[in-house]
CSV table of C-alpha atoms and ligand atoms in Angstrom, one decimal:
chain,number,residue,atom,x,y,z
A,9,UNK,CA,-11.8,-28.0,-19.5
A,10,UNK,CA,-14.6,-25.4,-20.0
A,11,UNK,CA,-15.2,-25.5,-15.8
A,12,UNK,CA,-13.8,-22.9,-13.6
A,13,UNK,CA,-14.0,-24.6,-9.3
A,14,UNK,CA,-13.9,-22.7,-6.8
A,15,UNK,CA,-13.6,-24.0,-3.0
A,16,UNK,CA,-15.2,-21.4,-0.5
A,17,UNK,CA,-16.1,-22.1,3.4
A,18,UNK,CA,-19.6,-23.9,3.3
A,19,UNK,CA,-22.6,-21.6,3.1
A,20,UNK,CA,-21.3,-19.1,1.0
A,21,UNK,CA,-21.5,-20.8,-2.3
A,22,UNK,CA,-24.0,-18.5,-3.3
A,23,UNK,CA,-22.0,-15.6,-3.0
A,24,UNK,CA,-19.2,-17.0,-4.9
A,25,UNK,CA,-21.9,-17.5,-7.5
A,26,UNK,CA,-23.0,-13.6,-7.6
A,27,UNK,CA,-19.5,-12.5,-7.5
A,28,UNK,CA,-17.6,-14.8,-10.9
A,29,UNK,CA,-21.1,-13.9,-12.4
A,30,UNK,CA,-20.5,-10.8,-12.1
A,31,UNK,CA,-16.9,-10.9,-13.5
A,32,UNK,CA,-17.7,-13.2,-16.1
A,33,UNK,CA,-20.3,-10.8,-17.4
A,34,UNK,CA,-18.4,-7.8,-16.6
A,35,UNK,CA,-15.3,-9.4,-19.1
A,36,UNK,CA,-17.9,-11.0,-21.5
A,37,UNK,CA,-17.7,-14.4,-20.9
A,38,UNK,CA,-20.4,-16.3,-21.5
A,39,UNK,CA,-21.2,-19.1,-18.6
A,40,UNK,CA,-23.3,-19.7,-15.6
A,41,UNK,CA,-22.6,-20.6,-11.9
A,42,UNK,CA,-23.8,-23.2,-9.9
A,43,UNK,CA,-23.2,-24.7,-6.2
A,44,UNK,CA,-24.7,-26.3,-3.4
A,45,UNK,CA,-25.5,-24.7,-0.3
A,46,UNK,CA,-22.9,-26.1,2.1
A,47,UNK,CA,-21.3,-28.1,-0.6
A,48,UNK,CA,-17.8,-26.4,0.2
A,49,UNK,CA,-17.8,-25.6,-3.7
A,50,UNK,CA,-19.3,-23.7,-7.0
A,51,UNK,CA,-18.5,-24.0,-10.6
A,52,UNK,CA,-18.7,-21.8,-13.4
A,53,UNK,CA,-19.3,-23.6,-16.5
A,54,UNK,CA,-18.5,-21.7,-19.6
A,55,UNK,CA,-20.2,-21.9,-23.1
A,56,UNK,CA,-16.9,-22.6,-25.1
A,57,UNK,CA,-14.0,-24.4,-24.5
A,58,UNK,CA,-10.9,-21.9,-23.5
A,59,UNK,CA,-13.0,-19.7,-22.1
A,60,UNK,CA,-12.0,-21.1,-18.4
A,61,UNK,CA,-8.7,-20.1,-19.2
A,62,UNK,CA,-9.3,-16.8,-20.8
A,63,UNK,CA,-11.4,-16.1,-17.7
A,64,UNK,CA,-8.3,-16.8,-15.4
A,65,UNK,CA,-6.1,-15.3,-17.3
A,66,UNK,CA,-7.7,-11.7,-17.3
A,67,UNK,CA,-9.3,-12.0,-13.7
A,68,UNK,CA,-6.6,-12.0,-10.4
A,69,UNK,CA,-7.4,-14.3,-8.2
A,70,UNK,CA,-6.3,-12.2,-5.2
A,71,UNK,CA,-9.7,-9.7,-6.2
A,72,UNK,CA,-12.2,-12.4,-5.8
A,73,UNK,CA,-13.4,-11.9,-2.2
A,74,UNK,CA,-15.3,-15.6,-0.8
A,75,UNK,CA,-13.4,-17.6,-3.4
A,76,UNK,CA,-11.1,-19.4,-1.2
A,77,UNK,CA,-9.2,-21.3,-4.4
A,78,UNK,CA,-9.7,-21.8,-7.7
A,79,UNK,CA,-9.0,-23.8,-10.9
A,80,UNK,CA,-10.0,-24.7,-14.5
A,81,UNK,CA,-10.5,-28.5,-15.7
A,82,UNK,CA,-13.0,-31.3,-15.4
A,83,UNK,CA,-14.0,-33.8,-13.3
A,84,UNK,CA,-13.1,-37.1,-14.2
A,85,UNK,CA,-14.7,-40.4,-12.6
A,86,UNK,CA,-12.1,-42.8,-11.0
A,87,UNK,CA,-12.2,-46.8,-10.9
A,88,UNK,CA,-11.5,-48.1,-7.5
A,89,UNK,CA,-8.2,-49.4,-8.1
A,90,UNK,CA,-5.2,-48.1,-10.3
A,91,UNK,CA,-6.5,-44.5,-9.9
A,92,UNK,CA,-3.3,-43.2,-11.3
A,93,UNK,CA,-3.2,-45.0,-14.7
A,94,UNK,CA,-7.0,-43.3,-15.7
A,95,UNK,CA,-5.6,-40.1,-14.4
A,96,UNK,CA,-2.3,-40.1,-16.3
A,97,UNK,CA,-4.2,-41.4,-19.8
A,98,UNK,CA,-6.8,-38.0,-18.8
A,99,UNK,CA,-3.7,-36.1,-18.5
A,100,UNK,CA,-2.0,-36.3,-21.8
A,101,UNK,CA,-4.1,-34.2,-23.1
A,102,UNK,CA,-3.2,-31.3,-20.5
A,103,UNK,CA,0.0,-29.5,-20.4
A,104,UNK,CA,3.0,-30.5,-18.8
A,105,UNK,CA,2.3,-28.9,-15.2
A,106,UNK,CA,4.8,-27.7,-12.8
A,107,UNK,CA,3.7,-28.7,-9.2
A,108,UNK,CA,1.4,-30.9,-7.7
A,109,UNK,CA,-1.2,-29.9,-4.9
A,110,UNK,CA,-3.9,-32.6,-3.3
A,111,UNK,CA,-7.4,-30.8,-2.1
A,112,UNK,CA,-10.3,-31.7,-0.8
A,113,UNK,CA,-13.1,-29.4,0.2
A,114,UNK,CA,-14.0,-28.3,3.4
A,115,UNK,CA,-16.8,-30.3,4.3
A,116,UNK,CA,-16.5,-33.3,7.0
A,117,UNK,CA,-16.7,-35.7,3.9
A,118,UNK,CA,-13.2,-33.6,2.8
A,119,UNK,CA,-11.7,-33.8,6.0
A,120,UNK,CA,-12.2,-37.8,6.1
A,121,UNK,CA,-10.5,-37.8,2.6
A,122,UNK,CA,-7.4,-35.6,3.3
A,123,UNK,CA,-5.9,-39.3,4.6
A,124,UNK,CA,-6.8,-40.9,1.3
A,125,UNK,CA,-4.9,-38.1,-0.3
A,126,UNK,CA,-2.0,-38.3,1.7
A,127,UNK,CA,-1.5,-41.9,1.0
A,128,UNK,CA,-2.3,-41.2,-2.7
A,129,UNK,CA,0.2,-38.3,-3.5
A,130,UNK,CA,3.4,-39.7,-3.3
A,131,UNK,CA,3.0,-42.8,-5.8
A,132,UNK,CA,0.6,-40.3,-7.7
A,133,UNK,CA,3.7,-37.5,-8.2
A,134,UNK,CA,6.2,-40.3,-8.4
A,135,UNK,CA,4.3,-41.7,-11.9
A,136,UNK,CA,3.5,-38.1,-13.1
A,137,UNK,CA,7.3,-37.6,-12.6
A,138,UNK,CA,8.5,-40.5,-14.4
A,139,UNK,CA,5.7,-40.1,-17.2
A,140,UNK,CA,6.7,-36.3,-17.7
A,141,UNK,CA,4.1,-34.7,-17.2
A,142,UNK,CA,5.6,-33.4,-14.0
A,143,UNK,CA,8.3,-31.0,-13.5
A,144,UNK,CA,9.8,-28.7,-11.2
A,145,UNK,CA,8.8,-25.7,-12.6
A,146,UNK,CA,6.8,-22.7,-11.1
A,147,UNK,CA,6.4,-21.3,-14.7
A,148,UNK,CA,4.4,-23.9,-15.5
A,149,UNK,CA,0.5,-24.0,-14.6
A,150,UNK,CA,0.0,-26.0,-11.2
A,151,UNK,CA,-1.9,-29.4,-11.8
A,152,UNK,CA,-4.7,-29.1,-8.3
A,153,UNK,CA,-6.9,-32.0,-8.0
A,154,UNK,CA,-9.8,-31.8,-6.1
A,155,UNK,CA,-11.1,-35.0,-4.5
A,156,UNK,CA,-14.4,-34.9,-3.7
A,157,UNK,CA,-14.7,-38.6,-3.6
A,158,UNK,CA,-12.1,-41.3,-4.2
A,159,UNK,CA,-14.2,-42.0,-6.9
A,160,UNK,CA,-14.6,-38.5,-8.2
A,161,UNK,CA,-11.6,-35.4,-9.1
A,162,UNK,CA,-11.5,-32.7,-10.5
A,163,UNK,CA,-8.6,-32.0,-12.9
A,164,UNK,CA,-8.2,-28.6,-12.4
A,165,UNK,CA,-4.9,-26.1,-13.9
A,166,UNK,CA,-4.5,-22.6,-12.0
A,167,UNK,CA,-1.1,-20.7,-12.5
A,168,UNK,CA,0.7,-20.4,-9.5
A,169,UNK,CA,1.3,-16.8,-9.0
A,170,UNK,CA,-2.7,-16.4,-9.7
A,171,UNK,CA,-3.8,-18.7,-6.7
A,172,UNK,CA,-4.6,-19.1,-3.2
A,173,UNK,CA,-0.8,-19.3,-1.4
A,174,UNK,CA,-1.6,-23.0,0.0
A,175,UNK,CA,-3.5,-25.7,-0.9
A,176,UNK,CA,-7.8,-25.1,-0.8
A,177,UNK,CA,-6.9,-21.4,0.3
A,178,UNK,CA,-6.1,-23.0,3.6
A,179,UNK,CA,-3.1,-21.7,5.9
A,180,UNK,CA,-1.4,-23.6,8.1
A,181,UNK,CA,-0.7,-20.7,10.6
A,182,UNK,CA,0.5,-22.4,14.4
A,183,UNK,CA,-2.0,-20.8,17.6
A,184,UNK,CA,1.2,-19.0,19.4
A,185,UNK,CA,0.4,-20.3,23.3
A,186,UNK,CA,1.5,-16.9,24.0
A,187,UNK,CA,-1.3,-14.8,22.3
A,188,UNK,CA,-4.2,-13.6,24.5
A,189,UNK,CA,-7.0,-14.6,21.4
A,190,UNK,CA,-7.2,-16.7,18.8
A,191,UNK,CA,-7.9,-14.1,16.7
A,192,UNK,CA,-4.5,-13.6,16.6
A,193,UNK,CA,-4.3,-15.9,13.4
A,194,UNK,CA,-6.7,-13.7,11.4
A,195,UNK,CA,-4.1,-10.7,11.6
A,196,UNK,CA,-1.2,-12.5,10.7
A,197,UNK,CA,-3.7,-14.4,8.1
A,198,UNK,CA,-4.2,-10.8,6.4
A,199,UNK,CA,-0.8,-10.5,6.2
A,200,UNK,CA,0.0,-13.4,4.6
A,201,UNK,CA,-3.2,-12.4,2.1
A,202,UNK,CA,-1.9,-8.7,1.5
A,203,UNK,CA,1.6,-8.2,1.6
A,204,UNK,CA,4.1,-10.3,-0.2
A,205,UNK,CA,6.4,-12.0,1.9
A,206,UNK,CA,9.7,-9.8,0.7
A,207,UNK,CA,7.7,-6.9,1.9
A,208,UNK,CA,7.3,-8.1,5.1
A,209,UNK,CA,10.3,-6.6,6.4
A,210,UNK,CA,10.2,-3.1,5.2
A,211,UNK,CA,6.0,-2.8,5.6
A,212,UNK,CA,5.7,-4.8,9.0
A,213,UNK,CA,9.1,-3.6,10.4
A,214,UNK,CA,10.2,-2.4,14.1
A,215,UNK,CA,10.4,1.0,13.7
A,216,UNK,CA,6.7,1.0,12.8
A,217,UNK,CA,3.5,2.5,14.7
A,218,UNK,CA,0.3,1.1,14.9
A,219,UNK,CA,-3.3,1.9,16.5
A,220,UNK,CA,-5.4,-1.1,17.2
A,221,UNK,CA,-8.9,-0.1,17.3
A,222,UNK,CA,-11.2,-2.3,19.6
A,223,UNK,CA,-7.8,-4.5,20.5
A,224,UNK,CA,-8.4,-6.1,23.7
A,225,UNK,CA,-7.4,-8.6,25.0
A,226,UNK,CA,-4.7,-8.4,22.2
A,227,UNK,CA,-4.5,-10.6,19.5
A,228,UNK,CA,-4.0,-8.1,17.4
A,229,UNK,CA,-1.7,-5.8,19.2
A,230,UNK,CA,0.4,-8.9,19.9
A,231,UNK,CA,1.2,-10.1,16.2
A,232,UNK,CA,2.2,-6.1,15.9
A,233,UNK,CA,4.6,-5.9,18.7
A,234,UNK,CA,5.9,-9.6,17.7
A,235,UNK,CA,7.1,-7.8,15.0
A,236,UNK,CA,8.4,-4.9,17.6
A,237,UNK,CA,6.2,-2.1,16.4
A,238,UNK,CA,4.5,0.5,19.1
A,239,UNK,CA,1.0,0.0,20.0
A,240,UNK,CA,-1.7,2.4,20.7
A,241,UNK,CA,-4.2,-0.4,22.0
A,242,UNK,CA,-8.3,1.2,22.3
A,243,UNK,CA,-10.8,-0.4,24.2
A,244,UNK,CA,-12.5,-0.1,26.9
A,245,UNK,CA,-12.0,-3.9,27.5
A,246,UNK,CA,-9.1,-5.0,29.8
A,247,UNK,CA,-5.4,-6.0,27.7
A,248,UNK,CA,-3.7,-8.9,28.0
A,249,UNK,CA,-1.1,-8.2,31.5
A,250,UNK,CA,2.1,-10.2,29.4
A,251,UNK,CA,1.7,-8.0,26.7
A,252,UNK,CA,1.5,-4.9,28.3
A,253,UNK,CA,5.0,-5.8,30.2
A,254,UNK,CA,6.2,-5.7,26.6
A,255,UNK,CA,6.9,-2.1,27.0
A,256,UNK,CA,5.6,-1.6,23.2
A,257,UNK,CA,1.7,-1.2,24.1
A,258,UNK,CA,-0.3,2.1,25.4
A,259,UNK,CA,-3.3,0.9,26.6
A,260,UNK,CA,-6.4,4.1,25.9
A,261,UNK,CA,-10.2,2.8,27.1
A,262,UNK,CA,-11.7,5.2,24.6
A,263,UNK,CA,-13.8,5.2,21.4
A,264,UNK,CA,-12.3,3.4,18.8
A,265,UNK,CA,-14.8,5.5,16.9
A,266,UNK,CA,-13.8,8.8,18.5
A,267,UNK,CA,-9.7,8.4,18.7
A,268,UNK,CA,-7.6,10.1,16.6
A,269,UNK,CA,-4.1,9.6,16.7
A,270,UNK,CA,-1.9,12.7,17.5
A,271,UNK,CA,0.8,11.6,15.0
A,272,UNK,CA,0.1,9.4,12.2
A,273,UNK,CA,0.9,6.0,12.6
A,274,UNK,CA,2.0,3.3,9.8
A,275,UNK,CA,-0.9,0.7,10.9
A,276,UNK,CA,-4.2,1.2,11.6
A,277,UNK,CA,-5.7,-2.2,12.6
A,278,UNK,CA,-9.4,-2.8,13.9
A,279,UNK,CA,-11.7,-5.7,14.6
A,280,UNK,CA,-14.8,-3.8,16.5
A,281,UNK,CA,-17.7,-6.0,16.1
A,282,UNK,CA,-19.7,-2.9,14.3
A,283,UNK,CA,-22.4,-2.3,11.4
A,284,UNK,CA,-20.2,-2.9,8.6
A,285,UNK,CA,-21.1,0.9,7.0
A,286,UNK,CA,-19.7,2.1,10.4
A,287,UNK,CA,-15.8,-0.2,9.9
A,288,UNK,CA,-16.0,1.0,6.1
A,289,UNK,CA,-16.3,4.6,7.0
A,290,UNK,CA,-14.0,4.5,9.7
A,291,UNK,CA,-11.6,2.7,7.4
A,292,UNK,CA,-12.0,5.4,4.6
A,293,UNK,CA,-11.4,8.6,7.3
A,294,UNK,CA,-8.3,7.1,8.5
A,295,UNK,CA,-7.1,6.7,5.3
A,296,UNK,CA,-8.1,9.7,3.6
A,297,UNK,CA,-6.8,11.5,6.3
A,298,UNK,CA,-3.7,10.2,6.2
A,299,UNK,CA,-3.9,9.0,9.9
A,300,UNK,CA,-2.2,5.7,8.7
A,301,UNK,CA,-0.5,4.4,5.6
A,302,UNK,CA,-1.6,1.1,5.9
A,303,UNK,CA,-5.3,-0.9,7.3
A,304,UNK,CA,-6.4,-3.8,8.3
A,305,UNK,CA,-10.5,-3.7,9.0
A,306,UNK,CA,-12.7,-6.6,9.3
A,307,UNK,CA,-16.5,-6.0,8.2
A,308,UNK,CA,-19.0,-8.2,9.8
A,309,UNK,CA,-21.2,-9.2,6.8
A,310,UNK,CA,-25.6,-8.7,7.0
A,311,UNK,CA,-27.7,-11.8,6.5
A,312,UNK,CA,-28.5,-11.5,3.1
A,313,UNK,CA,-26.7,-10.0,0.2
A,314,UNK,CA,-23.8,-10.5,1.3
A,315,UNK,CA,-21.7,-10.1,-1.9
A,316,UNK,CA,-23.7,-7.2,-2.9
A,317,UNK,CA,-23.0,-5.5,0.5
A,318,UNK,CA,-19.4,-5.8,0.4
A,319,UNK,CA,-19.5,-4.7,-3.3
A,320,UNK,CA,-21.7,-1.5,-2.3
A,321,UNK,CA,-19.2,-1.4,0.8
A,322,UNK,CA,-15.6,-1.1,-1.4
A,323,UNK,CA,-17.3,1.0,-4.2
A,324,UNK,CA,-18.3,3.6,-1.1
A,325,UNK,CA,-14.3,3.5,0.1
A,326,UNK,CA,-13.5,3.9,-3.3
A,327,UNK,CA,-15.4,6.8,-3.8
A,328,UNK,CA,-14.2,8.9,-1.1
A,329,UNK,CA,-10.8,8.1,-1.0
A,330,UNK,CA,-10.8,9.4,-4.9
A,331,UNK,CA,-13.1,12.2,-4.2
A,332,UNK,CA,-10.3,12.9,-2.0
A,333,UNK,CA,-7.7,13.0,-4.2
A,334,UNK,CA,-6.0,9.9,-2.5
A,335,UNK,CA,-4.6,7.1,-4.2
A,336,UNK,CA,-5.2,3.5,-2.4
A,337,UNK,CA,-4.8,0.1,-3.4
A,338,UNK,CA,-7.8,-1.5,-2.0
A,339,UNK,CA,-8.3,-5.7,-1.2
A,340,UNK,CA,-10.8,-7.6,0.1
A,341,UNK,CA,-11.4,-11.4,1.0
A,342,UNK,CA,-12.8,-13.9,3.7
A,343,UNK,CA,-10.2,-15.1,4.8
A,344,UNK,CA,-9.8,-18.5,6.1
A,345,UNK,CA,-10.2,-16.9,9.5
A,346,UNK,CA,-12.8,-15.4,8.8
A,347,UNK,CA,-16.5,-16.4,9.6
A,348,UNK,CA,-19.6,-14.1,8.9
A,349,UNK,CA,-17.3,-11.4,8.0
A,350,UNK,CA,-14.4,-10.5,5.2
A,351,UNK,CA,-11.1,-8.4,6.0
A,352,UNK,CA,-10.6,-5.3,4.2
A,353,UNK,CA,-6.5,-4.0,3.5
A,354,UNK,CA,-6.1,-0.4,2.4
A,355,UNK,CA,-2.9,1.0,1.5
A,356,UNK,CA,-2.3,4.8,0.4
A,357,UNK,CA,-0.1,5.2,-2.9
B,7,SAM,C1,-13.6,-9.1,18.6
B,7,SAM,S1,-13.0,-8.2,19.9
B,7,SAM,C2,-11.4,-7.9,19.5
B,7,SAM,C3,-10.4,-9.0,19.6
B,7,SAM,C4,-9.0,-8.5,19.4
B,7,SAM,N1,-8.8,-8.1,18.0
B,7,SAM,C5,-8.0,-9.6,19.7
B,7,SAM,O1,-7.4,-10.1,18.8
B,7,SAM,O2,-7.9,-10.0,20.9
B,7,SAM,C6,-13.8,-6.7,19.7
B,7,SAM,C7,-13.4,-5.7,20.8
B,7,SAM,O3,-13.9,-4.4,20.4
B,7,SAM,C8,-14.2,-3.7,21.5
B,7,SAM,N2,-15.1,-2.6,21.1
B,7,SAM,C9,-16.4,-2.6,20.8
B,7,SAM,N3,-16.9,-1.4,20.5
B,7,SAM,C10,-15.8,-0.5,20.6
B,7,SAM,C11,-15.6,0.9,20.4
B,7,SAM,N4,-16.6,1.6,20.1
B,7,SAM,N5,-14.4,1.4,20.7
B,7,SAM,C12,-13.3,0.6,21.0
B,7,SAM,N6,-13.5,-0.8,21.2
B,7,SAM,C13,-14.7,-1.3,21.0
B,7,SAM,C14,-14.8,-4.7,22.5
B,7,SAM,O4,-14.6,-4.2,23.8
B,7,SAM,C15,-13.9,-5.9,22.2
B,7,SAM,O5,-12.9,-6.0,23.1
């Protein structure tokens, strides 16, 4: 159990490596990552025993940025038949968990598996049930197991109120035919990521006014006025015609870079393909400013360094907003989403 796993989109297993290094040194934990480039996955293997736990325990999962999920155990070696009986002898020396999620990575070697999985989890939960290690209980830690092979799991624990929301940090969020972009889902993605559903309605609620900063053709703007806010939509680009017969939208071809709202506005949402320094220093204006309450920005990520970029990026924010005098909670993550880029939330205090 001295393993921490974390799935990530392939190709940035090396930054999920820089960043739980970082932690893990920063809370002095001994240990040392490792993953393969494309493999979907890294581990950080810790000297002692415990220390997996102790690691989970003090980090939040919701501040890791590329770690898509996470989870401390082992891997354990499956026969080809009567899987379950190894598993449950491996098990009684874990704690009684209280749920049951199935993952695979997200590699095309995963995806083929997910079927194996779903064949396997109902006999699986019906013997963990009966044996007791299994019960309803969201107090207890989760019990994730990570196929990589039918032949090969890892046993992993992660509470479930310091986790990704669904199984291998994957949402299952519909494409509404209605929307004029896919990128519709990332918004409503970030939401999911940054406010807690029973905020929903009083942080995302109709009386609420947003700016959408490079919004056309209006993915964006459309999850806002889904939820019946007023629009301020920049771009120079041409919006969606449906959504503009909503009534809610304000179409302005200017500057997303120049505009400043007359009034503040709750939201402040942007997705301009920019230099990331140019989003973050947007995003820090607006906020310090007190042109919005609330931000959603996405920063495209360089080449190299990523980690460290985003890293330098945040501590920049962080840094004006309190030589400001302003109070934020600041989050960042690649969401699911998200490709070459993470998605910043701000929120003044
Ligand atoms: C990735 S697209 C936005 C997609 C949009 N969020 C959606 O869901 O449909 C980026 C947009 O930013 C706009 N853009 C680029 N530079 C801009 C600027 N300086 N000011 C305003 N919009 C800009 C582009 O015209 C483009 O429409």
């Amino acid at each position: 159990m001295n393993t921490l796993l974390f799935h990530c989109r392939p190709g940035f297993e090396g930054e999920v490596c820089a960043e739980i290094s970082d932690h893990a040194a920063r809370l002095e934990v001994p240990g040392y990552a490792k993953g393969k480039a494309g493999g979907g996955f890294t581990e950080f293997i810790c000297q002692d025993n415990g220390d997996s736990e102790r690691l989970m325990r003090k980090l939040r999962f919701s501040d890791l940025i590329f770690a898509r999920q996470w989870a401390r155990g082992s891997w354990l070696q499956l026969p080809e038949s009567d899987r379950i009986s190894v598993l449950l002898d491996y098990l009684i020396a874990c704690p009684v968990c209280g749920s049951l999620w199935l993952e695979v990575l997200d590699t095309n070697d995963g995806k083929e598996l997910s079927t194996f999985c779903k064949r396997f989890e109902g006999p699986l939960r019906k013997a963990l049930n009966k044996s007791g290690r299994l019960v309803e209980d969201a107090r207890k830690p989760r019990l994730q197991l990570t196929f990589k092979s039918g032949r090969e799991v890892f046993v992993g624990l992660a509470e479930a109120g310091n986790a990704a929301l669904w199984p291998m940090g994957i949402p299952r969020l519909k494409f509404p035919r209605e929307a004029p972009s896919r990128s519709t889902l990332k918004l409503e993605e970030a939401w999911h990521q940054f406010i807690p559903r029973e905020q929903w309605p009083e942080r995302l609620s109709s009386e609420m006014t947003a700016v959408d900063l490079g919004a056309a053709p209006g993915g964006w703007t459309w999850q806002l006025v889904k939820r019946q806010m007023s629009v301020i939509a920049v771009d120079n680009g041409p919006m969606d015609e449906s959504l503009m017969d909503s009534g809610l939208v304000e179409h302005l071809q200017a500057d997303g870079f120049q505009f400043k709202p007359r009034h503040p506005v709750d939201w402040m949402v942007c997705d301009i393909v920019e230099k990331p320094a140019r989003n973050a220093a947007l995003l820090e204006t607006w906020i310090g400013e007190g042109r919005c309450r609330e931000a959603v920005v996405n920063l495209k990520l360089p080449m190299k360094q990523r980690y460290v970029e985003v890293q330098r990026l945040l501590a920049r924010i962080a840094e004006g907003l309190k030589a400001r005098g302003v109070k934020v909670s600041i989050a960042c993550k690649q969401l699911y989403h998200d490709r070459e880029e993470v998605t910043c939330h701000l929120r003044r205090l």
